[in-house]
Tab-separated table of C-alpha atoms in Angstrom:
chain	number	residue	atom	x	y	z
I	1	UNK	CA	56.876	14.197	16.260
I	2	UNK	CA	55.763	12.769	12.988
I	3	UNK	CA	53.027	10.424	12.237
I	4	UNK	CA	52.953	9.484	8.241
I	5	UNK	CA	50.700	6.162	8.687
I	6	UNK	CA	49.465	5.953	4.970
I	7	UNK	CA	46.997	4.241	3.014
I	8	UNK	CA	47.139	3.146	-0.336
I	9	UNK	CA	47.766	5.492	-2.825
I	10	UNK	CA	44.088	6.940	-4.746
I	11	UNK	CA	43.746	5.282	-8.047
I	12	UNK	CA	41.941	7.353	-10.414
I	13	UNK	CA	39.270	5.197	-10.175
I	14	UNK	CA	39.138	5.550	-6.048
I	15	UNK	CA	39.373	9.085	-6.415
I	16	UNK	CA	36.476	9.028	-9.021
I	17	UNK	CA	34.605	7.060	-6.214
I	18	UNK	CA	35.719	9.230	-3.525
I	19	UNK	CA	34.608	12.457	-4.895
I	20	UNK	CA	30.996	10.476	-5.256
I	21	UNK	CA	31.163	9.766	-1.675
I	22	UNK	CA	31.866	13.346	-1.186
I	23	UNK	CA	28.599	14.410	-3.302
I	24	UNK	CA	26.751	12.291	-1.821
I	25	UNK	CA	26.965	14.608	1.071
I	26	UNK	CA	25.694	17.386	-1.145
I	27	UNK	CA	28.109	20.100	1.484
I	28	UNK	CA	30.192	21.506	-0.898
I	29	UNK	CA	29.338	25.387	-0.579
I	30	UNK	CA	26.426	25.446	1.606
I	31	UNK	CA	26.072	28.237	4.425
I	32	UNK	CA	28.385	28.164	7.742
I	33	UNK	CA	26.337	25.728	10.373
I	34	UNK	CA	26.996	26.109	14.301
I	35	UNK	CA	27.389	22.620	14.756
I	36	UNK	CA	30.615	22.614	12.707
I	37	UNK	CA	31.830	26.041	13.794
I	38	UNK	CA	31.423	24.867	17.519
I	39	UNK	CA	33.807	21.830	16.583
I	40	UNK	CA	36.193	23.726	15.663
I	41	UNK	CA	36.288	26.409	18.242
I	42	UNK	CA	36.602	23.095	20.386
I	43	UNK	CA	39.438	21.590	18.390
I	44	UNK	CA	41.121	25.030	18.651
I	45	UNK	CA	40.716	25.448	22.424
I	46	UNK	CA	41.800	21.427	23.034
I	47	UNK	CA	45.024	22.233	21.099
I	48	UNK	CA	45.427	26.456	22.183
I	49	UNK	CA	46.193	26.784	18.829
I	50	UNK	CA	44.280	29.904	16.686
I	51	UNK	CA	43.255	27.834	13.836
I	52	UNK	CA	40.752	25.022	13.415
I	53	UNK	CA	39.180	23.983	10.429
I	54	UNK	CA	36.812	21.486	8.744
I	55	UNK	CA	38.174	20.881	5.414
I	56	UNK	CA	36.742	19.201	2.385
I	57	UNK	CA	39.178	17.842	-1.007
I	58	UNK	CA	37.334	18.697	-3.977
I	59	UNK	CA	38.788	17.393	-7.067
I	60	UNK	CA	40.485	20.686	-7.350
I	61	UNK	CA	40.218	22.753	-4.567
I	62	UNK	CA	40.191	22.152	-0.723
I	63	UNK	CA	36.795	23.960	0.641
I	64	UNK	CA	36.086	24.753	4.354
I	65	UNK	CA	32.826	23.861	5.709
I	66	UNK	CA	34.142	25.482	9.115
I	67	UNK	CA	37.236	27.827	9.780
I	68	UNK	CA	38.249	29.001	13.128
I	69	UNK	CA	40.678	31.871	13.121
I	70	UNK	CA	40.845	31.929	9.376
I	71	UNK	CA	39.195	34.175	6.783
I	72	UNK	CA	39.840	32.194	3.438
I	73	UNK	CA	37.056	30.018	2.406
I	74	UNK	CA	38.952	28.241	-0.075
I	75	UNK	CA	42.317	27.059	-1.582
I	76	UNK	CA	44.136	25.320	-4.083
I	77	UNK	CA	44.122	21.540	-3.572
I	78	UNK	CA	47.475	20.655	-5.573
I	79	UNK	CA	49.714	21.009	-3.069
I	80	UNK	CA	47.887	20.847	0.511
I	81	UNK	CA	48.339	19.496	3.933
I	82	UNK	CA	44.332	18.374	3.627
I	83	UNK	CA	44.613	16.816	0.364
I	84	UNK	CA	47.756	14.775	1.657
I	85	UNK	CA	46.210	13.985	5.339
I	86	UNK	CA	43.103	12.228	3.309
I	87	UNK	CA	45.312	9.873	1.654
I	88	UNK	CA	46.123	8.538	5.332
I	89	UNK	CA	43.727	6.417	7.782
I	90	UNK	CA	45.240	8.020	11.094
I	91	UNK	CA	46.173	11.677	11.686
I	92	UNK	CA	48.713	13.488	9.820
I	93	UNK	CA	51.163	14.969	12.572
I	94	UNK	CA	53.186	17.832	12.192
I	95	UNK	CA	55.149	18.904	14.727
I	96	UNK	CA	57.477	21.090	13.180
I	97	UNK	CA	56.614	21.804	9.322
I	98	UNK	CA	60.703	22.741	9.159
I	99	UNK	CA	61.794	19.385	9.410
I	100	UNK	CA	59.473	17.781	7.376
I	101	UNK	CA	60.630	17.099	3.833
I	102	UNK	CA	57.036	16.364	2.507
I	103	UNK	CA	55.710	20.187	3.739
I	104	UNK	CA	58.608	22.040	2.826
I	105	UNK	CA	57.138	22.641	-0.429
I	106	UNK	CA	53.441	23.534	0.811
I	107	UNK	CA	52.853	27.169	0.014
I	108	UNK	CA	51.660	27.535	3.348
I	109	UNK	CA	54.744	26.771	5.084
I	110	UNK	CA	57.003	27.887	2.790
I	111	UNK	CA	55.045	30.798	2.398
I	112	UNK	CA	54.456	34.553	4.328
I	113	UNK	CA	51.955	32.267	6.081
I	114	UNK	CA	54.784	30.658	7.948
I	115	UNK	CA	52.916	26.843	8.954
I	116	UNK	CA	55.125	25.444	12.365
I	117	UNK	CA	52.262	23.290	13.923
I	118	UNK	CA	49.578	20.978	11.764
I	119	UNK	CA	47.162	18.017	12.556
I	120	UNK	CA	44.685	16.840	10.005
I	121	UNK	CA	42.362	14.185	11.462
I	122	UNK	CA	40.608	12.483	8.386
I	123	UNK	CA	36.874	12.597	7.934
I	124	UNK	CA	36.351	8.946	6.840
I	125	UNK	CA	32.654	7.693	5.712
I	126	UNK	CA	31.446	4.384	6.705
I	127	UNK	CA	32.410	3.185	3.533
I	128	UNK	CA	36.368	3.864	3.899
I	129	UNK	CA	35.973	7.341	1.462
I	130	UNK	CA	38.016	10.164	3.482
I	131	UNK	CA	36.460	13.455	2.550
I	132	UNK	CA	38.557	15.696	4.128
I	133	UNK	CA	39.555	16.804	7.606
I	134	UNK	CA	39.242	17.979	10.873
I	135	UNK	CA	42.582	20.008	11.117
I	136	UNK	CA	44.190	22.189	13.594
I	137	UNK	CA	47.246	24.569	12.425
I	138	UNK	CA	49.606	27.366	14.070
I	139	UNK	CA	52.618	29.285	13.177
I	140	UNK	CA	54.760	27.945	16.039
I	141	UNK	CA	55.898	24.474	16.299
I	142	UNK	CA	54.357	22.879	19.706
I	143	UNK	CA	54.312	19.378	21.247
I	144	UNK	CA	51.391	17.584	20.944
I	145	UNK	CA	50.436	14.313	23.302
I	146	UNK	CA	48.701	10.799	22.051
I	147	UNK	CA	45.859	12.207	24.259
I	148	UNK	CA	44.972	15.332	22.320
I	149	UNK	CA	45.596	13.271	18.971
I	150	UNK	CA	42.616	10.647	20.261
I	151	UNK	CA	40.586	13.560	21.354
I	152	UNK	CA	41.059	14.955	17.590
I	153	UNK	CA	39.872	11.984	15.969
I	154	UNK	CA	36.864	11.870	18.637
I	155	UNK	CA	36.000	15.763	17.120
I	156	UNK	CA	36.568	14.574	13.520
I	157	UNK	CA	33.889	11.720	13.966
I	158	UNK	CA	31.969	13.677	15.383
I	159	UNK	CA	32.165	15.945	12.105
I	160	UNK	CA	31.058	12.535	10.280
I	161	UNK	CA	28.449	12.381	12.432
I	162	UNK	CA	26.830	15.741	11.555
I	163	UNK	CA	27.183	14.932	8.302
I	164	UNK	CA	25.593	11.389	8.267
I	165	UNK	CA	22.395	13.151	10.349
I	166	UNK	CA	21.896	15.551	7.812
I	167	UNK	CA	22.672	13.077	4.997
I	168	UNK	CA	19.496	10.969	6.875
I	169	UNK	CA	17.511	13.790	7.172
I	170	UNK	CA	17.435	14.704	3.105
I	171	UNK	CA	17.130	10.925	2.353
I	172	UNK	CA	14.088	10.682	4.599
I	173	UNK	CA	12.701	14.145	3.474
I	174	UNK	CA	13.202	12.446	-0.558
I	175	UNK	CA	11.426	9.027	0.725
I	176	UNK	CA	9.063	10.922	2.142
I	177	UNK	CA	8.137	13.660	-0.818
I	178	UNK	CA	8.166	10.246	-2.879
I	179	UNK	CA	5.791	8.728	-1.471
I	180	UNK	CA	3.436	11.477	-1.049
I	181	UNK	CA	4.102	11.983	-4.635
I	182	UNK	CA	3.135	8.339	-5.120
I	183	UNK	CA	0.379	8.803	-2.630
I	184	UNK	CA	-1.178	11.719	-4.634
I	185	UNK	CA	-0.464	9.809	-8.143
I	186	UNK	CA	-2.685	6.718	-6.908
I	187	UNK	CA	-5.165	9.064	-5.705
I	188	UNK	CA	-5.412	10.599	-9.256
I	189	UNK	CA	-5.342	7.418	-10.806
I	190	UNK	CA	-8.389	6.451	-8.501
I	191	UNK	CA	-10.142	9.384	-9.073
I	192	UNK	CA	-10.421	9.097	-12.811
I	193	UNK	CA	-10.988	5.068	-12.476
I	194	UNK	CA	-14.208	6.579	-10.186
I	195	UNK	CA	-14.865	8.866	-12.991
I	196	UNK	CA	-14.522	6.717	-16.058
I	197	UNK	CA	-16.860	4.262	-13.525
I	198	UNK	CA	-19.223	6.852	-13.027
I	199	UNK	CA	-19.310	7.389	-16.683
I	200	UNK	CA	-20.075	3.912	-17.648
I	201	UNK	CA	-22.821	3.728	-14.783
I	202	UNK	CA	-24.799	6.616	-16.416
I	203	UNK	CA	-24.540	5.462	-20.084
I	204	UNK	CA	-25.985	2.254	-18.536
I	205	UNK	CA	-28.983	4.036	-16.514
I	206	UNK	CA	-29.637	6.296	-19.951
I	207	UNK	CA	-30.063	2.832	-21.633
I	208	UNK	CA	-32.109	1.382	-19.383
I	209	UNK	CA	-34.255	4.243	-18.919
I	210	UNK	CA	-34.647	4.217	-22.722
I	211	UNK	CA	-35.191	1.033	-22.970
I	212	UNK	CA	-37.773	1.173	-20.010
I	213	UNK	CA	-39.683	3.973	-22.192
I	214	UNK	CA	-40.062	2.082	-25.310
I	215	UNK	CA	-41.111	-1.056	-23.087
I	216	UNK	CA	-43.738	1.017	-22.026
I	217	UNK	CA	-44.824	2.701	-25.123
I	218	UNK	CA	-45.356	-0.482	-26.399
I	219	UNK	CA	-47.733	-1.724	-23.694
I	220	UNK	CA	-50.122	1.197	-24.724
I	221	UNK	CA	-52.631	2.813	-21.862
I	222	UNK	CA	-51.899	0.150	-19.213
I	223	UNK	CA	-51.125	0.352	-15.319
I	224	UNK	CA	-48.083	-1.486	-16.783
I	225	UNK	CA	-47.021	0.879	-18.782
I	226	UNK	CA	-47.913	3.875	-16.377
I	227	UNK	CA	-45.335	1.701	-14.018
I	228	UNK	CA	-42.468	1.389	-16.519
I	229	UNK	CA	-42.737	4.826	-17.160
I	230	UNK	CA	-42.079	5.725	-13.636
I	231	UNK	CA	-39.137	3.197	-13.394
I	232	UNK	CA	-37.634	4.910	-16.647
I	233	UNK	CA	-37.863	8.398	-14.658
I	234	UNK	CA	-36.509	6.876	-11.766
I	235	UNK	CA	-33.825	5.357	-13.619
I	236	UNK	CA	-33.201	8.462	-15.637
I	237	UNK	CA	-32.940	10.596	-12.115
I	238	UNK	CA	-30.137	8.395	-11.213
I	239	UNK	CA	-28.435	8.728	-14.524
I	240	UNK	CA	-28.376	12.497	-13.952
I	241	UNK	CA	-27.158	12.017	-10.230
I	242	UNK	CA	-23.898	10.618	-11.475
I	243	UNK	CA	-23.468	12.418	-14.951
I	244	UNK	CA	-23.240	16.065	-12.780
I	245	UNK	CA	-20.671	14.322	-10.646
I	246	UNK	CA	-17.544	15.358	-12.181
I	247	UNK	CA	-17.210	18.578	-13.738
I	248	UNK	CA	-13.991	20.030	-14.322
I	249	UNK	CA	-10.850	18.797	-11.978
I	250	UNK	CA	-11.825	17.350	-8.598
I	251	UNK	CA	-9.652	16.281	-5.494
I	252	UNK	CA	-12.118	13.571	-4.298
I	253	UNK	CA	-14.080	16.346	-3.171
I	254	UNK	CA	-17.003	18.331	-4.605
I	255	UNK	CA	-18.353	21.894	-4.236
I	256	UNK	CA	-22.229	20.799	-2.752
I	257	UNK	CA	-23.794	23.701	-4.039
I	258	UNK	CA	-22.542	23.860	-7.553
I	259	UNK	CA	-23.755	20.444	-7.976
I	260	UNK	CA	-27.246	20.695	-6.241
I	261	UNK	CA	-27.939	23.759	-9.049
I	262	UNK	CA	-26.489	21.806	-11.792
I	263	UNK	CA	-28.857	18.899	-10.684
I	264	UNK	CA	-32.035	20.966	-10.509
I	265	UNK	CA	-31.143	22.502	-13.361
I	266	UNK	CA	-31.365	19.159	-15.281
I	267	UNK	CA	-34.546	18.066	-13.418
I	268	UNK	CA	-36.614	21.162	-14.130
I	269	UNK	CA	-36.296	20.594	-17.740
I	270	UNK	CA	-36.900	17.073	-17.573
I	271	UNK	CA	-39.600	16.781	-14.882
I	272	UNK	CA	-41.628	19.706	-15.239
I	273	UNK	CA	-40.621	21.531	-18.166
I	274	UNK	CA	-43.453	23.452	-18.259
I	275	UNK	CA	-43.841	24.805	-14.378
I	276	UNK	CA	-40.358	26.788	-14.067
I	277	UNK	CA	-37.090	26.081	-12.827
I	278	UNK	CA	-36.726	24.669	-9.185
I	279	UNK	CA	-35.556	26.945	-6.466
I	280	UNK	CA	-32.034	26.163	-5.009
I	281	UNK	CA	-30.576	27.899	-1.767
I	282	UNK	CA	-27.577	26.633	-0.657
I	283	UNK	CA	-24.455	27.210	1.825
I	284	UNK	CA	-21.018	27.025	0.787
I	285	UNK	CA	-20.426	23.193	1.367
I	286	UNK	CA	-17.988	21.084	0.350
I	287	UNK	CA	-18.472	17.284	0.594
I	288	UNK	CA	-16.348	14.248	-0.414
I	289	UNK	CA	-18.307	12.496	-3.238
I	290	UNK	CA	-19.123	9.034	-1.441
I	291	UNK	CA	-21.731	11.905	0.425
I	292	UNK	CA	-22.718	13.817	-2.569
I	293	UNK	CA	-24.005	10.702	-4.160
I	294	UNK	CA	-26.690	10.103	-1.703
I	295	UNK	CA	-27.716	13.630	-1.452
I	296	UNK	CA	-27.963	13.367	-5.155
I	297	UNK	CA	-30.276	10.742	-4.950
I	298	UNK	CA	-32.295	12.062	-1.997
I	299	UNK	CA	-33.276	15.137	-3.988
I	300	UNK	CA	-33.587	13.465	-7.380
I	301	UNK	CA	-36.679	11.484	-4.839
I	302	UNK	CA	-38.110	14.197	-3.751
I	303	UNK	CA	-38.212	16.449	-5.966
I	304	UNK	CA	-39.771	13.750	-8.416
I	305	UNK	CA	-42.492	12.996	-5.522
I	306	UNK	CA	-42.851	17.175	-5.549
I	307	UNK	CA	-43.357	17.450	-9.202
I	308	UNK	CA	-45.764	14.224	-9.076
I	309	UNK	CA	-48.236	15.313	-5.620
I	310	UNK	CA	-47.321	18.814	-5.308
I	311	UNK	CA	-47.616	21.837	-6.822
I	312	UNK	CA	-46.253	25.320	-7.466
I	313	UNK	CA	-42.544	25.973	-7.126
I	314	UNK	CA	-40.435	23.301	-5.887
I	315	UNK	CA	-37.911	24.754	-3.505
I	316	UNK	CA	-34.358	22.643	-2.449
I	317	UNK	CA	-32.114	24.332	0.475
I	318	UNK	CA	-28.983	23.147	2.643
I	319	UNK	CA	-28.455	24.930	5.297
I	320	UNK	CA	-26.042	24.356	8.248
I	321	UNK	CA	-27.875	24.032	11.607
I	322	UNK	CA	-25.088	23.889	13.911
I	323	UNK	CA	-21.312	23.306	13.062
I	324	UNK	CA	-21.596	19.561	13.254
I	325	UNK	CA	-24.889	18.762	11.117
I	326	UNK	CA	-26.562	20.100	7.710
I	327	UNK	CA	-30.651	19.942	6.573
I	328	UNK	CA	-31.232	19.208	3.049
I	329	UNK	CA	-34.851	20.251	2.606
I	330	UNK	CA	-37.028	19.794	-1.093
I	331	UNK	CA	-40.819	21.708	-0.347
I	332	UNK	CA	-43.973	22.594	-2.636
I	333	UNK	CA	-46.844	24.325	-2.692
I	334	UNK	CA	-49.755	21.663	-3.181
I	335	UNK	CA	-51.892	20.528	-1.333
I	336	UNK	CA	-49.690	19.359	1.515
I	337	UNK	CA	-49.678	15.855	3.132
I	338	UNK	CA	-52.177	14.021	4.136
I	339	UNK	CA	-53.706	14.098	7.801
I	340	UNK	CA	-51.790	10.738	9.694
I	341	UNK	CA	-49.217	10.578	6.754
I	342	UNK	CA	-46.100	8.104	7.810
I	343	UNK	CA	-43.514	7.589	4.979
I	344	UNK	CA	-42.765	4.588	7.103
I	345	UNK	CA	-45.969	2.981	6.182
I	346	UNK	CA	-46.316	4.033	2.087
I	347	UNK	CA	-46.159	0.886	-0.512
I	348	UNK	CA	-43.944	3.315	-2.367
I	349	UNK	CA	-40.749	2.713	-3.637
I	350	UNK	CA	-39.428	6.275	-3.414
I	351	UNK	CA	-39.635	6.755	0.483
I	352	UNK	CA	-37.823	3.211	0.700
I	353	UNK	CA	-34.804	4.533	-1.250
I	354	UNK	CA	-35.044	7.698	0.667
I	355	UNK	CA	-34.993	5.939	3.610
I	356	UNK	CA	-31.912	3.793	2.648
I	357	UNK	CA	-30.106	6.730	1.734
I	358	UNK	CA	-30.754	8.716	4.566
I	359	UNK	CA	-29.225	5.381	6.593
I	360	UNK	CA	-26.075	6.121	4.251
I	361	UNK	CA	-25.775	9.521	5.905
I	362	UNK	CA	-26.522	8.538	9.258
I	363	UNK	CA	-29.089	11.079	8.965
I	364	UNK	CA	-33.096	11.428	9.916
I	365	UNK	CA	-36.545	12.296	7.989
I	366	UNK	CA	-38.274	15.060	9.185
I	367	UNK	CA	-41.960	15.710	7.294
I	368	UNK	CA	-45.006	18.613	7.701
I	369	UNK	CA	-46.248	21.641	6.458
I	370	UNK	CA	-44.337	23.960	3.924
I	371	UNK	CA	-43.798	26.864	6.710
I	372	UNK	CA	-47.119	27.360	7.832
I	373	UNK	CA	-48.332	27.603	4.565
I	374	UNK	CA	-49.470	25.324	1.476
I	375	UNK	CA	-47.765	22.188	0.336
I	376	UNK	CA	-45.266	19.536	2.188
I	377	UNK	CA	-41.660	19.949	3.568
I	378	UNK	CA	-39.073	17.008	3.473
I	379	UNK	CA	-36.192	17.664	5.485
I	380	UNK	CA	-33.190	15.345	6.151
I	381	UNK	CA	-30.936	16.009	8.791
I	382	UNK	CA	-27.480	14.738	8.499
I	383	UNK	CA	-23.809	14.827	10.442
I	384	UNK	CA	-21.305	16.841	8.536
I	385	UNK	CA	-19.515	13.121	8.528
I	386	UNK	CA	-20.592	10.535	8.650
């Protein structure tokens, strides 16, 4: 029995196409895979025959992805069995290689190999491309039934089908890594728009401050005056909220206690240049920066209001007082608070922003005694999100 059902001959420009179906794959010389070998241990037990093989036509070569019962990995593809079965849309049958003029000439039956017995299912892609086959070979010639032959071409789709998963697979693993990639490049892009942002905001603050103090120079000793002048440090304590913001690369994220220090830093020289630098004891902390910015602000407040009322050193801490909340706390050594003090009832601006910004955090005011001792304590309580 014979089957020689062919297609059209490949064109050089089909074959150029067919060998970038076959890339496509991207299964020329990868590792032996189980679900390939089993297929062909299959193939070879349908048929009781002791060689199966998944074979691939490269342009010059004819590579197995799977070999039962064989221990070459490789052969020439000019001439092959393979590399004539792909030129076909139905199985190439081979009965009895003896009789058949077109193998007499293939090495391997003509050869010490001594080929009787060959079927070479095409692997065909969705696309018409045939990449190869499913194949099943022996040295004796045997019958073979339409049965088995439909069983073979069952086996050799199910080849495509392996291939086409893992095909998938990499494309969705590439769409994937591309948008993440993407994903990460917009997040860069935002974080620098935030920075150049954050930028502008505190050369405009800087202005305004300045522009606050000359307003105010030029009102001479006046309760106005004294009032600009607070504006233009209030302003200014903004300015240096955001300009310690961004130092070095960030992720959207930003190390709490670095920036608390660099912060103080800036206010001691600034607020009470003469009186020392201001204590800071902090936790490791990490926060994203839409949470830094009102802590920012909460101690630029108070430790203003401390360098204003208080006196002695001005102490800011963060602590973690359980694993789902953090106290920021600013404290002096004055005189402390006054006997009925509510920050709920003061005319001052200050506690109002404090009190906005604590809303930010989702957070709460607590207010006394410096430990027992002299001066006032301002702690705010906040969830570690919020």
């Amino acid at each position: 029995m014979e089957t020689t059902t062919r297609g059209p001959l490949a064109s050089g420009n089909a074959e150029t196409n067919r060998l970038a179906a076959l890339r496509r794959y991207d299964v020329l010389d990868t590792p032996p895979d189980g679900a390939f070998d089993r297929i062909t241990a299959l193939a070879a037990d349908l048929f009781s025959v002791p060689i199966a093989i998944v074979s691939l036509v490269d342009h010059d070569r004819i590579w197995f992805k799977s070999r039962y019962g064989l221990d070459v990995e490789q052969i020439g593809r000019d001439p092959g069995l393979c590399a004539s079965a792909i030129l076909q849309v139905e199985p190439w049958v081979l009965t009895d290689a003896r009789v058949n003029t077109r193998a007499l000439a293939n090495p391997l039956v003509a050869g010490e190999f001594g080929l009787r017995f060959y079927i070479g299912a095409p692997l065909r892609t969705q696309d018409g491309f045939n990449l190869g086959t499913l194949c099943v070979i022996d040295r004796e010639p045997r019958p073979v039934s339409e049965r088995q032959i439909a069983h073979l071409k069952h086996l050799a789709a199910l080849v495509m089908d392996q291939m086409e998963l893992r095909l998938s697979a990499r494309r969705a693993i590439a769409d994937l890594s591309r948008a993440v990639e993407e994903k990460d490049a917009a997040l860069r892009r935002a974080e620098l728009m935030a920075k150049e942002i954050d930028h502008r905001v505190m050369n405009s603050l800087q202005l305004t401050s300045a522009l606050l103090r000359l307003q105010g120079h030029a009102l001479g000793n006046t309760e106005a005056a004294t009032q600009l002048a607070l504006a233009a440090s209030r302003v200014a304590a903004v300015a240096r909220v955001h300009q310690h913001l961004y130092v070095g690369d960030g992720d959207g994220t930003i190390d709490c206690g670095a920036y608390l220090r660099r912060l103080c830093d800036d206010l001691s020289g600034t607020l009470r240049p003469d009186q020392g630098v201001i204590s800071v004891e902090v936790v490791d902390a990490v926060f994203p920066t839409a949470r830094i910015v009102p802590l920012g602000l909460i101690v630029a407040e108070l430790v203003a209001n401390a360098a204003k009322h208080g006196a002695g050193r001005i102490r800011v801490s963060l602590e973690r007082t359980s694993p789902g909340e953090y106290a920021l706390s600013v404290s002096d050594e004055g005189t402390g608070l006054p006997a009925g003090y509510d920050p709920g009832a003061t005319s001052g601006l200050g506690m109002r922003v404090i009190s906005t910004l604590i809303g930010q955090l989702h957070g709460r005011l607590n207010f006394g005694a410096n430990g027992g001792g002299p001066g006032a304590k301002f702690t705010v309580v906040f969830p570690v999100a919020g």
